[in-house]
PDB file of C-alpha atoms in Angstrom:
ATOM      1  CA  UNK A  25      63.351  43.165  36.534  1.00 48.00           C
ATOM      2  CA  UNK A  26      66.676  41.871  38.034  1.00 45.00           C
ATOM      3  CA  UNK A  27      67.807  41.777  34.528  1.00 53.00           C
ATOM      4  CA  UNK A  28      66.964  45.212  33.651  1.00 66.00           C
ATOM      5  CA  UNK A  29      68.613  46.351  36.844  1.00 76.00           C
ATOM      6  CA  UNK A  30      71.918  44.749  36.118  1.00 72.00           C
ATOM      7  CA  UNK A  31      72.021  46.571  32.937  1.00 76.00           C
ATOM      8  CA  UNK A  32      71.580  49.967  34.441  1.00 82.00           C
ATOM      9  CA  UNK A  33      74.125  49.040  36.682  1.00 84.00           C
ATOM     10  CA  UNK A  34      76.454  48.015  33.370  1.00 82.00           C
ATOM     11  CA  UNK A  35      75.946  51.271  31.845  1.00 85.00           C
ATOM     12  CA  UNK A  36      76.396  53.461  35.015  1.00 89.00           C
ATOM     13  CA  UNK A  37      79.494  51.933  35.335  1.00 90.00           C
ATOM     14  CA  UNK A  38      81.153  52.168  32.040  1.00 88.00           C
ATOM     15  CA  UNK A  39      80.083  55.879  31.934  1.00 91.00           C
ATOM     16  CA  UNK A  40      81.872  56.219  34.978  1.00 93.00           C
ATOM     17  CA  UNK A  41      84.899  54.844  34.196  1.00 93.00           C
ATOM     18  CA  UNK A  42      85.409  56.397  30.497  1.00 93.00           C
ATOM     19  CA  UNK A  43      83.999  59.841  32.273  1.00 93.00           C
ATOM     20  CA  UNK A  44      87.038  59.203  34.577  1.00 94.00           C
ATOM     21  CA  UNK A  45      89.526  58.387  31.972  1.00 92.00           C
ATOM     22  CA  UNK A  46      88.340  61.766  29.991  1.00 92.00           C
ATOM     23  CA  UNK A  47      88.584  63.846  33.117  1.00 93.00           C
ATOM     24  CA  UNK A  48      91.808  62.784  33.712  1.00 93.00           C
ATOM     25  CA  UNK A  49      93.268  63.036  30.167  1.00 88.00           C
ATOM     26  CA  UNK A  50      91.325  66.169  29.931  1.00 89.00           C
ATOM     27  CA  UNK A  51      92.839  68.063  33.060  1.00 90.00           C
ATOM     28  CA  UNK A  52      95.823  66.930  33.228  1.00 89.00           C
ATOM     29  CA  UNK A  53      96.672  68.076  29.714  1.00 86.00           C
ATOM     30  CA  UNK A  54      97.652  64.563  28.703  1.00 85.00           C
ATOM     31  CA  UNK A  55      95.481  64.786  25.528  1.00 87.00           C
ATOM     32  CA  UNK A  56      92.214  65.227  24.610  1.00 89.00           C
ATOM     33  CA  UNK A  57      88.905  63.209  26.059  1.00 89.00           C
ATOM     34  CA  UNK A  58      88.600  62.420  22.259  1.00 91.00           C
ATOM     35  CA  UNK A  59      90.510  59.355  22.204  1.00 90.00           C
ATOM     36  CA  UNK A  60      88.692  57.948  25.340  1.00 91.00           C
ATOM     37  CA  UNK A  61      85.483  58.759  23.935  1.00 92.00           C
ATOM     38  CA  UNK A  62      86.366  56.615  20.825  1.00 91.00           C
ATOM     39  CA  UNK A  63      88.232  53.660  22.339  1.00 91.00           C
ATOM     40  CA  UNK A  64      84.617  53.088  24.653  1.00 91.00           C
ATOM     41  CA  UNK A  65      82.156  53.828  21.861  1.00 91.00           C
ATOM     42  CA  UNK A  66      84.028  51.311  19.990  1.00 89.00           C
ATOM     43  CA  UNK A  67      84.785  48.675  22.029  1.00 89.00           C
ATOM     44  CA  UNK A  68      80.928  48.902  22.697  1.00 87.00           C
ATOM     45  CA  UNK A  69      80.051  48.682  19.644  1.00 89.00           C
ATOM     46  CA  UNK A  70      82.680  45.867  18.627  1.00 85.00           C
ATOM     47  CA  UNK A  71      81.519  43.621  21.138  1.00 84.00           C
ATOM     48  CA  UNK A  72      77.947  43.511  20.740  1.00 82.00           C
ATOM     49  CA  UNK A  73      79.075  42.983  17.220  1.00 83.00           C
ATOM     50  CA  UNK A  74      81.278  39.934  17.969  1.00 80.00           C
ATOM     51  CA  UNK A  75      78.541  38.433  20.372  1.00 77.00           C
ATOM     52  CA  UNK A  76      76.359  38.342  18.055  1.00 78.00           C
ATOM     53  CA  UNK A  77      78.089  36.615  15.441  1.00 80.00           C
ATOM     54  CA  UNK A  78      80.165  34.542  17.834  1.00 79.00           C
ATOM     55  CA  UNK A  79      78.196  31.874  18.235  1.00 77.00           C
ATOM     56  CA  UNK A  80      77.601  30.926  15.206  1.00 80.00           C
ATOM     57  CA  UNK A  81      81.582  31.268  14.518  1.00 82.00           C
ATOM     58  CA  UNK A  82      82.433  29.070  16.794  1.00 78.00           C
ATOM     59  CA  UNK A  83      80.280  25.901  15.593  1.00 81.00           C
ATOM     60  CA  UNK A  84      82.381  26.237  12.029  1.00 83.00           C
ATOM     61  CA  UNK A  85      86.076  26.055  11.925  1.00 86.00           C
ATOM     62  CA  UNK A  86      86.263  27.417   8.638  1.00 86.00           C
ATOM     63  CA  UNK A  87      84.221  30.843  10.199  1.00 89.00           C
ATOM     64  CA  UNK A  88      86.170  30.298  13.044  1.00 89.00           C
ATOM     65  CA  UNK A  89      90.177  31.085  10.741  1.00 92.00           C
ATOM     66  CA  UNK A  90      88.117  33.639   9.005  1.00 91.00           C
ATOM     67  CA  UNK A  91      87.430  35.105  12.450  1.00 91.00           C
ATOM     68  CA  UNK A  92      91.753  34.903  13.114  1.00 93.00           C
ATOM     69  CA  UNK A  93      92.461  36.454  10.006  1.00 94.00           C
ATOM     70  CA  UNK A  94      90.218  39.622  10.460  1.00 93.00           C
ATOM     71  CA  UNK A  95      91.914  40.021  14.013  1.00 93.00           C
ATOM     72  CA  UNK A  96      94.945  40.128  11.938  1.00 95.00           C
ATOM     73  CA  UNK A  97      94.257  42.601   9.755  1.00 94.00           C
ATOM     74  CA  UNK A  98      92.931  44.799  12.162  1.00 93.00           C
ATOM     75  CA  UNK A  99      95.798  44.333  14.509  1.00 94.00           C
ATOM     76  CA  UNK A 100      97.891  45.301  11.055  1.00 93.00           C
ATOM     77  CA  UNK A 101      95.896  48.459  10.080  1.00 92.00           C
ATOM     78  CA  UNK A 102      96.027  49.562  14.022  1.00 91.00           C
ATOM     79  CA  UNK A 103      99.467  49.048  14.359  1.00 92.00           C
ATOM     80  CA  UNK A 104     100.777  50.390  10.827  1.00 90.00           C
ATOM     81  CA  UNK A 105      98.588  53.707  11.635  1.00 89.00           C
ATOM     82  CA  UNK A 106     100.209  53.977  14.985  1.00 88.00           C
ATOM     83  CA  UNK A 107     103.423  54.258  13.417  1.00 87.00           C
ATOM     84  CA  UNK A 108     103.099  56.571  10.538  1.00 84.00           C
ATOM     85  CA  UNK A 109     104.930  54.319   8.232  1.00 79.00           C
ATOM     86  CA  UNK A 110     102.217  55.336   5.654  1.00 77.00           C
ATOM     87  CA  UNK A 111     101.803  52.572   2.732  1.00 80.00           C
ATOM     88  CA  UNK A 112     105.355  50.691   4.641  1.00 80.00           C
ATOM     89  CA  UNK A 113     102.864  50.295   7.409  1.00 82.00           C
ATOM     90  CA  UNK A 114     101.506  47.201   5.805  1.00 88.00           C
ATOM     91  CA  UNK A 115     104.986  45.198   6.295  1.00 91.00           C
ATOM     92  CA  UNK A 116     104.031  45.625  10.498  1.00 93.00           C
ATOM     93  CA  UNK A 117     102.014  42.315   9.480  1.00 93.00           C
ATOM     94  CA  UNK A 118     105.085  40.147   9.356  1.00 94.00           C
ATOM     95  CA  UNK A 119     105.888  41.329  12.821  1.00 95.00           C
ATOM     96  CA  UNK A 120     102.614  40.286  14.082  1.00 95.00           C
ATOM     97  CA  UNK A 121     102.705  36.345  12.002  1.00 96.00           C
ATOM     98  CA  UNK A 122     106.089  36.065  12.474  1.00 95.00           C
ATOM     99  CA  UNK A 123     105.652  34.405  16.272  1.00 94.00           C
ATOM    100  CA  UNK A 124     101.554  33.905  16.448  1.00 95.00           C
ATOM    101  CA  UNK A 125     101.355  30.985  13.361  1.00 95.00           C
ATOM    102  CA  UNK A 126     103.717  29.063  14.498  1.00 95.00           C
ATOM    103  CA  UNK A 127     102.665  29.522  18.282  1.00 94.00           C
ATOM    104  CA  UNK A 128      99.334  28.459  17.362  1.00 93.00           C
ATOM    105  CA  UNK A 129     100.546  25.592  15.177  1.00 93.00           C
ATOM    106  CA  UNK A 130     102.998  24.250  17.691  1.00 94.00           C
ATOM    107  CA  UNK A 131     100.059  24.334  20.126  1.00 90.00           C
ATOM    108  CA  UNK A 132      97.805  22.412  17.292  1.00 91.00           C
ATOM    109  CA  UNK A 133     100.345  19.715  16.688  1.00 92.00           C
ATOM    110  CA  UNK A 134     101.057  18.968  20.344  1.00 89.00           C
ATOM    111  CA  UNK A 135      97.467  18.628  21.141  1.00 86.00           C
ATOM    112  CA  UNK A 136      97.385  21.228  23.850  1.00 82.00           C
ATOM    113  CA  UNK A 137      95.024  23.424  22.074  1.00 84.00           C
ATOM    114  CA  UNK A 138      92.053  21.617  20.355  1.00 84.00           C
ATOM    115  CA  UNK A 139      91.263  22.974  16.995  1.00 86.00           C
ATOM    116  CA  UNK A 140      87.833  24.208  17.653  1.00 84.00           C
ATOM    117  CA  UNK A 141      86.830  27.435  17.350  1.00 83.00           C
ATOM    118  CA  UNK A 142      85.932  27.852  21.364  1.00 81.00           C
ATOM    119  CA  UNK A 143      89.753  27.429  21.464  1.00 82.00           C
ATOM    120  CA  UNK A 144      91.337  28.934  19.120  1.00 88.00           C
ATOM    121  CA  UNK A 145      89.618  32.133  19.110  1.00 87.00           C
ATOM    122  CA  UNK A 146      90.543  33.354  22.712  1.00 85.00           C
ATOM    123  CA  UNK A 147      94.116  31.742  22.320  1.00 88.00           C
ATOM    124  CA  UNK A 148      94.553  33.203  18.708  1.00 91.00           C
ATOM    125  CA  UNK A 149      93.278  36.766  20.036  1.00 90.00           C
ATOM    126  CA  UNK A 150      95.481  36.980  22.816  1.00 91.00           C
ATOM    127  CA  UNK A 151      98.608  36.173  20.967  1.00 94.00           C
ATOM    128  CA  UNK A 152      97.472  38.763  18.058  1.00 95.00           C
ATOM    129  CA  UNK A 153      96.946  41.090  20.509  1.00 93.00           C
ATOM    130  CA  UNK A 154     100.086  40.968  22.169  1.00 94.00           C
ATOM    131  CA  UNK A 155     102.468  40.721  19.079  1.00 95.00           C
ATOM    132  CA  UNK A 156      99.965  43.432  18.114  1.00 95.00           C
ATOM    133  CA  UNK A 157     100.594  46.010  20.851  1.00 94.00           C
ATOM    134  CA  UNK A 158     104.924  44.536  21.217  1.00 95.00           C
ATOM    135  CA  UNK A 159     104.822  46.076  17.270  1.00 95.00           C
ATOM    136  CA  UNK A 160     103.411  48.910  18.140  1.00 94.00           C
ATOM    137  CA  UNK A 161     105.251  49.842  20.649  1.00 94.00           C
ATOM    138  CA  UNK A 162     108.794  49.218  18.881  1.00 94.00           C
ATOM    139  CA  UNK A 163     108.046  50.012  15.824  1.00 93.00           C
ATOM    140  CA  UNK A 164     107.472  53.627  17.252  1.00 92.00           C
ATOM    141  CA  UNK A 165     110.277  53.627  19.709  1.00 92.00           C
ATOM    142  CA  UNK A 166     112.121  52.726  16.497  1.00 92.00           C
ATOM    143  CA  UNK A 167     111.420  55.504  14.447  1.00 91.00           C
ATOM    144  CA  UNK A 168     111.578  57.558  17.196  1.00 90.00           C
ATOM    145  CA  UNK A 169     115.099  56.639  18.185  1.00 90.00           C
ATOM    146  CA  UNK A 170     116.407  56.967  14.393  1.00 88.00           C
ATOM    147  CA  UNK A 171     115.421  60.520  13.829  1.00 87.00           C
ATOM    148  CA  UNK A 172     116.350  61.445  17.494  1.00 88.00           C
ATOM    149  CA  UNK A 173     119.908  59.823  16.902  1.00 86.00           C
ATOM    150  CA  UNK A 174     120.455  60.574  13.193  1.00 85.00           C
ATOM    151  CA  UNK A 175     123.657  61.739  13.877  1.00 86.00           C
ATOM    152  CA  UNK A 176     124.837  58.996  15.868  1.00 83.00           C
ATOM    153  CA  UNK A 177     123.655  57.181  12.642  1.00 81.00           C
ATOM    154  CA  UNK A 178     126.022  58.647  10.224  1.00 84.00           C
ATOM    155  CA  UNK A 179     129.103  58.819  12.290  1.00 88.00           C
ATOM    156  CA  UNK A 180     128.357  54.668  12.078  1.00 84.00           C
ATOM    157  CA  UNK A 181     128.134  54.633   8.369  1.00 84.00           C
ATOM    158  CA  UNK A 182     131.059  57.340   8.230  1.00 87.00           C
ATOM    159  CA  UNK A 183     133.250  54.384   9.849  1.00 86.00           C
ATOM    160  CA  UNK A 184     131.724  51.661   7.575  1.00 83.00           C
ATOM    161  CA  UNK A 185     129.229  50.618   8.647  1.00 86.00           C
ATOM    162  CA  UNK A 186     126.365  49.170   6.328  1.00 87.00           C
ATOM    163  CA  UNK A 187     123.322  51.026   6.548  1.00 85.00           C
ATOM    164  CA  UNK A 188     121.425  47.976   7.908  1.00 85.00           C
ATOM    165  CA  UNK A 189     124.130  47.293  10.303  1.00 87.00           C
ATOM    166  CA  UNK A 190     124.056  51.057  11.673  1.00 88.00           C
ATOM    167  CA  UNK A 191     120.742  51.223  12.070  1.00 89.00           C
ATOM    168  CA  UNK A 192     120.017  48.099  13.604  1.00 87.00           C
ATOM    169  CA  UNK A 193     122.702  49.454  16.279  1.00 87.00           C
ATOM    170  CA  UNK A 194     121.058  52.004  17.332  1.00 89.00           C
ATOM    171  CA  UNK A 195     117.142  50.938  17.703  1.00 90.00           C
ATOM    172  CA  UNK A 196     117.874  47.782  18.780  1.00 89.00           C
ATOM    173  CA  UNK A 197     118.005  48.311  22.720  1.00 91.00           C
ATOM    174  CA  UNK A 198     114.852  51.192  22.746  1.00 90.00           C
ATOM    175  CA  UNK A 199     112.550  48.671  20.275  1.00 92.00           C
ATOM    176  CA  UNK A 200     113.199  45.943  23.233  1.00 91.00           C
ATOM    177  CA  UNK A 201     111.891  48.426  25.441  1.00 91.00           C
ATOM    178  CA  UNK A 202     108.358  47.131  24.140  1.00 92.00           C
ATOM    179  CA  UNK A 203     109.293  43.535  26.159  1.00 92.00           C
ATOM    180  CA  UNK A 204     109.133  45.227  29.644  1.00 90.00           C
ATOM    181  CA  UNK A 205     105.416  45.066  29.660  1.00 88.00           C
ATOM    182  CA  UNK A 206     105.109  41.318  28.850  1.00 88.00           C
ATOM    183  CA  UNK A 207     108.009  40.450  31.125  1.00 90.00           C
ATOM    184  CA  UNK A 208     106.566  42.227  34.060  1.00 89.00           C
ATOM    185  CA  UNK A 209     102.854  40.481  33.664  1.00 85.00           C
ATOM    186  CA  UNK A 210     105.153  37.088  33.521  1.00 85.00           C
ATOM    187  CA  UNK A 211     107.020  37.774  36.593  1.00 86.00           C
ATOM    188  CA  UNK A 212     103.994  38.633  38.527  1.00 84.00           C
ATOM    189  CA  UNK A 213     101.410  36.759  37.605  1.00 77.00           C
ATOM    190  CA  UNK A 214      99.513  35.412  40.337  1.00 71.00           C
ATOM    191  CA  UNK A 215     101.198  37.964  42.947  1.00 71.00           C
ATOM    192  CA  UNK A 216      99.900  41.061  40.787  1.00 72.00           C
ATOM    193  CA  UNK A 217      97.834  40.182  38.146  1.00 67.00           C
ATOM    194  CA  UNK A 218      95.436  37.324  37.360  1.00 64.00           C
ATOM    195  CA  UNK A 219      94.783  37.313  33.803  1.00 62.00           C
ATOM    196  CA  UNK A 220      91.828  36.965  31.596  1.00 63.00           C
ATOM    197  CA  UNK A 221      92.464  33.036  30.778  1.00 60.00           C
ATOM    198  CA  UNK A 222      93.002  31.743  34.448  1.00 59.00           C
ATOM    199  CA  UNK A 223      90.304  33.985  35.789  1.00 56.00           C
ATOM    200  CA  UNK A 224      87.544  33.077  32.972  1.00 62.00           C
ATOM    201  CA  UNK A 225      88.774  29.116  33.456  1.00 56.00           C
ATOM    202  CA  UNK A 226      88.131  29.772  36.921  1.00 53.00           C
ATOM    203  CA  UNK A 227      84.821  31.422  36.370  1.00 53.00           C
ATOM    204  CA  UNK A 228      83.666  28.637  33.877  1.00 58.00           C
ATOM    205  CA  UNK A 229      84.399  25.466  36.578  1.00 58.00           C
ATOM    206  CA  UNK A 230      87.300  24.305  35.869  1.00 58.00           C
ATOM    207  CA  UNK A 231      90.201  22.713  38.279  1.00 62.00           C
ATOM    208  CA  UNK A 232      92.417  25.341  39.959  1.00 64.00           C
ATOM    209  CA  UNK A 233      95.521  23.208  38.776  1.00 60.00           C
ATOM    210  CA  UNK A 234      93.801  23.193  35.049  1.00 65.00           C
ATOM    211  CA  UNK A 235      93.515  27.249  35.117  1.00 64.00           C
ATOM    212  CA  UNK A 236      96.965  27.730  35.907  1.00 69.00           C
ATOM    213  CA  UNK A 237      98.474  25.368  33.312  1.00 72.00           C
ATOM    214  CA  UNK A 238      96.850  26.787  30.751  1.00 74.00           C
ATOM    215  CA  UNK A 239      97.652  30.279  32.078  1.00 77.00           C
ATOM    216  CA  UNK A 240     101.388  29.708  32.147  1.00 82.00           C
ATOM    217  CA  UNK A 241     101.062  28.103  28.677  1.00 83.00           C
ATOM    218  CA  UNK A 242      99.332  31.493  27.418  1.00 85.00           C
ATOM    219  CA  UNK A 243     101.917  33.648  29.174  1.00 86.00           C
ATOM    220  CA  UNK A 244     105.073  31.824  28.068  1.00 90.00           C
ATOM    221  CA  UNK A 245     103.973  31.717  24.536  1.00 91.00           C
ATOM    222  CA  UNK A 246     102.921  35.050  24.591  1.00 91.00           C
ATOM    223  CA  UNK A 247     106.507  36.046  25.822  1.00 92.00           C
ATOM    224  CA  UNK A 248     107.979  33.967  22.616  1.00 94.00           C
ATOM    225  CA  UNK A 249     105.569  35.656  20.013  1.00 95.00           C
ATOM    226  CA  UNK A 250     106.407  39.618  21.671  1.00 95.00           C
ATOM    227  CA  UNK A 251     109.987  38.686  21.624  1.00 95.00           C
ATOM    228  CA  UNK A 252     109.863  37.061  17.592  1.00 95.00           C
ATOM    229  CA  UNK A 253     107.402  40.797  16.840  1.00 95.00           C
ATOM    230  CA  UNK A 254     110.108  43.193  18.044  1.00 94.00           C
ATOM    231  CA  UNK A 255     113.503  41.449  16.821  1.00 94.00           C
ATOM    232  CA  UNK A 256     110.900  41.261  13.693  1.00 95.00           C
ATOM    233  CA  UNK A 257     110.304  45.118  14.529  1.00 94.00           C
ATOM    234  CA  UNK A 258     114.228  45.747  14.312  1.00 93.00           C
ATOM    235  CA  UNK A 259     115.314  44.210  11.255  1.00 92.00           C
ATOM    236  CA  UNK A 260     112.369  45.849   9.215  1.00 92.00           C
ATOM    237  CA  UNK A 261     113.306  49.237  10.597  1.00 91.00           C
ATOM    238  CA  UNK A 262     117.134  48.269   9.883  1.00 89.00           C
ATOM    239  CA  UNK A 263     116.491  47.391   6.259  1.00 89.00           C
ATOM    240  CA  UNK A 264     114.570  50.524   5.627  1.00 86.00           C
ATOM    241  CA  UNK A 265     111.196  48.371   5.102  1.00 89.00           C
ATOM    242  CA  UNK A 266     109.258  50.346   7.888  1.00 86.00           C
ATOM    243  CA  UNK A 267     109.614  54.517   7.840  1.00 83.00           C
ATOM    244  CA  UNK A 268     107.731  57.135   8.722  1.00 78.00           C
ATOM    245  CA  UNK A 269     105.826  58.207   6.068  1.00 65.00           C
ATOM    246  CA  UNK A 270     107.171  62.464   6.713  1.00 57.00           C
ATOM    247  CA  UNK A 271     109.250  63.513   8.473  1.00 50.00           C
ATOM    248  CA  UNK A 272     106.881  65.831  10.008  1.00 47.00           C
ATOM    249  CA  UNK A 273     104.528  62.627  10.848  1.00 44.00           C
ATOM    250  CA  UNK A 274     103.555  62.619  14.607  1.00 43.00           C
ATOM    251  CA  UNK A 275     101.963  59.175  16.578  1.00 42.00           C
ATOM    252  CA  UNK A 276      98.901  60.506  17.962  1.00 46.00           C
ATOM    253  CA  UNK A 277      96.266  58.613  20.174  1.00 43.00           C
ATOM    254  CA  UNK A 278      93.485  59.697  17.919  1.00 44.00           C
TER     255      UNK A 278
END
């Protein structure tokens, strides 16, 4: 009965929330309730997925870098559709490798992170998922930036500039923008936020002192793989390897 209860409680709340998000989106004219309505259904759906499978991945390392390398390629196809870049979407995966394999193998080889699969899947997703969202998010501001400032973009080549040069010129400073985020959760972590790691550490039993460690660890690295993603970002954009597919080609949040 308790059990039952705490479900309904679940579900009410979840409803509420995403209701909230779509009410907001809706009325304020930010977009449509659409993309809400997705993002929950899926996430839903995703993790009853992934906790059904998960135990079983864990007990197998092999399952376990099978697991890392389908976060990878979804964190790819999410990223490249974000930015329009159309069949040049696909090189958004070197931005996202670039800093998480050798993150994770540093980690490996130090002995910090054990290589079991109750390990390396939260660590691994967490570093996708940021060098995921720092590609997205310069990759666009980018593209952006280059057809906004095309003409800023020609007087540099009309003074001799090489076309990788001039480019890289001008997106360089907006693509950082993307590092604000991560820089911000570093600076106030523990005075603002509490993330997922510490808290779920915390949660599990272990050692205040042990929490935080690995917390900083997570945060710091994190901060290394965002920063290796954009300057990644930058010199694909520069050397032409990431465009938008059209002109025409809009980012939505569908």
């Amino acid at each position: 009965m308790v059990l039952n209860t705490d479900w309904v409680r679940l579900l009410v709340v979840c409803v509420v929330f995403t209701a909230v998000a779509c009410a907001i989106a809706r009325f304020t004219g930010l977009t449509s309730p659409r993309p809400f309505l997705t993002a929950a259904a899926r996430a839903a759906l995703q993790l009853a997925a992934v906790s059904a499978v998960i135990t079983v991945v864990l007990r197998h390392l092999g399952l376990t870098w099978a697991f890392l390398v389908v976060m990878v390629v979804v964190a790819t196809a999410t990223s490249a559709r974000r930015t329009r870049a159309g069949r040049k979407g696909v090189w958004v995966a070197a931005a996202i490798l670039v800093g998480t394999v050798p993150a994770l193998g540093f980690l490996l080889a130090i002995g910090l992170l054990p290589a079991e699969g109750i390990s390396l899947i939260p660590v691994g997703g967490i570093l996708i998922g940021g060098a995921m969202t720092a590609t997205t998010l310069s990759a666009r501001r980018a593209l952006d930036t280059l057809h906004d400032r095309y003409g800023e973009y020609e007087a540099a080549r009309a003074m001799g500039l090489r076309e990788r040069d001039a480019v890289r010129l001008i997106v360089r400073r907006p693509s950082a923008e993307a590092l604000l985020p991560p820089l911000d959760q570093t600076r106030t972590v523990g005075l603002v936020t509490l993330p997922g790691a510490f808290v779920g550490m915390l949660l599990g039993g272990a050692p205040v002192w042990q929490a935080g460690a690995l917390q900083i660890v997570v945060l710091l690295a994190l901060l290394a793989v965002e920063a290796a993603a954009v300057a990644t970002v930058v010199e694909l954009v520069a050397r032409g390897l990431i465009r938008r597919a059209s002109p025409e080609a809009e980012v939505r949040l569908t």
